[in-house]
Amino acid sequence: MCGIALILGPRAPDAREQFAQMLATLAPRGEIQETGGGPGLLAGTQRLRIVDRDAAVQPWTSADGRWVLCFNGELFNYRELAAELTALGTPPAGDGDTAVLAAAFAQWGEQAAARFRGEFAFAMADTGQQRLYLARDPLGVKPLYWARRDGALHVASEIKALVPLGAAVHEVPPGHHGWGGPAAGPELSAYRWLGPDTGAAPELVSDPAEAAKLVRAAFEDSVRVRVDTDLTVGVILSGGLDSSLTLLHVAQMHPDCVAFTVGAPGSDDLRYARRLCADLGVPHEVVQLAPHRIGRPQIRAAIEMSELTEYGDIINAVVSVPLFARVAAAGVKVVLTGDGSDELFGGYPMYHRAGPEQARQLFAHKLTHLARTELQRVDRTSMGHGVEARVPFLDPALVELAGRLPLDLKVRDGQEKWILREAFADLLPGYIRSRPKNPMSHSSGLHERARLYKPLFPGLHRSAGYDLCAPVRRDFSGVLEACGNDLDLALAQLAARPDYTAGERARDFAGALKWNAAGLARAAAPRAGRARRAAAP
């Protein structure tokens, strides 16, 4: 929905130039800049107008001027909350989710966050007490960071807005909230935790028919609330199972739907995606990206936009940047993606190779780190073009259900995401249901092209100042595989040696060079054949 920035402290009025720079850095996240504040507070948003577009002006300020709200994201249950608040005598002062969030906080205070169903991050300033309340959604779909400098607390939606401070940048963890002030805090605690389970294992849903019914109902409801808009809804479509399921549902539930696909010319992604869109009669925007068009400028742009810290995520961001640029150029502001399904339903090889207890631990670990990996890529590369990406597979209700499914319903007879295929067997075309997992950038050669530039990633990341938050680190999946899928051993090795050695870098670069050279030879062969045929008498 937007980018937010705040400075809280007695000298905040003297930091207007600094504040203006913070907001300017976040400009791609919105369409309109709005500012406000109060005693000791500067607050502003770059607002992407989606819900209650004309009236939901931010920062929202209470009638007495004491409370100031900056809000990024969407509350999908705001209508239900509005009805409840009205019945309690605290009707929202507007028709959108910003007004509902403000009224909910006035009614329930810190307990309000646990009632929100959505993808959000927000800051509520109490200017009377000179303190700031921060909260972030349970999975961390929307980002929130803070830093302290010169006796003031600085808060922003992205790291890049805080880099000029030269101070350590901290992330608000997913599902956490709490208060901070100019001199201390924030003191953050979990209000809803979807990470590692420290108690007994949840009660499992072992019956395949019951599990399929529950998965289907939860996913349908998740998509339904995310297409509740009068705007065009886009779907990021790879032609794989997850994005195809998303498109099938959006096409049924929303009258104005369009699909977007990126891939190299002739790739399987484009072929499957085109076939599905033709079968459904859905308009289809295609970004054909030849591997040779990926160079150092594209790598730098992806790193600067995404702020990512794992090599594989950065490579995927290289492909996502031109994709979301096309979405924005088409005038689409809301898209749904299939992200998160692999983590929930066993889409990675690590789940195939692990036993039930190891798989449960991996499930929890992947969920915990989604906010800084896949979800960070999706947020930055979409919002970097003024597009809001919604992730129906990561609705908390569906996440909690997935945590109750045993491994043998997720991976069966070598088939990953088996329960998803069963739950939607009547909807999925056979060519999609039987298609094996084939990650977008890997399937087209785009990944291997970007891999040539991996030695540059850490330096480019540092040059952007992002090491003030965290450095680039080895890919977790590769370390886990090298450790025989032993999670504890992999985490210990990552802690002991966060980045690759010179020898590892050299071997990886040699492999990428060999693959790209072979690719050039494969591409040249048809051209040479055509030339010979043309020259033949």
Coordinates of C-alpha atoms in Angstrom, one line a residue, residues 41 47 50 53 73 162 175 197 206 210 248 251 253 300 326 337 344 383 388 397 423 439 506 511:
L41 CA 7.4 13.9 15.5
R47 CA 0.8 6.2 -0.5
I50 CA -5.9 1.1 -3.3
R53 CA -8.4 5.8 -2.4
G73 CA -0.4 -2.8 3.7
L162 CA 17.9 4.6 7.0
G175 CA 4.5 -11.2 14.3
D197 CA 6.9 -24.6 17.8
S206 CA -3.9 -37.4 8.7
E210 CA -10.3 -34.3 5.1
L248 CA -7.6 -20.3 -11.7
A251 CA -10.2 -15.7 -12.8
M253 CA -13.6 -14.6 -8.4
R300 CA 23.3 -3.8 -9.3
R326 CA 5.9 -4.6 -16.9
T337 CA 1.6 -14.5 -6.4
L344 CA 4.1 -25.0 3.3
M383 CA 6.8 -2.0 -4.4
E388 CA 1.3 -4.3 -4.2
A397 CA -5.0 -19.8 8.6
A423 CA -7.3 -30.8 -3.3
P439 CA 11.9 -22.7 -10.7
A506 CA 36.2 -20.0 -8.0
G511 CA 30.7 -23.9 -13.4

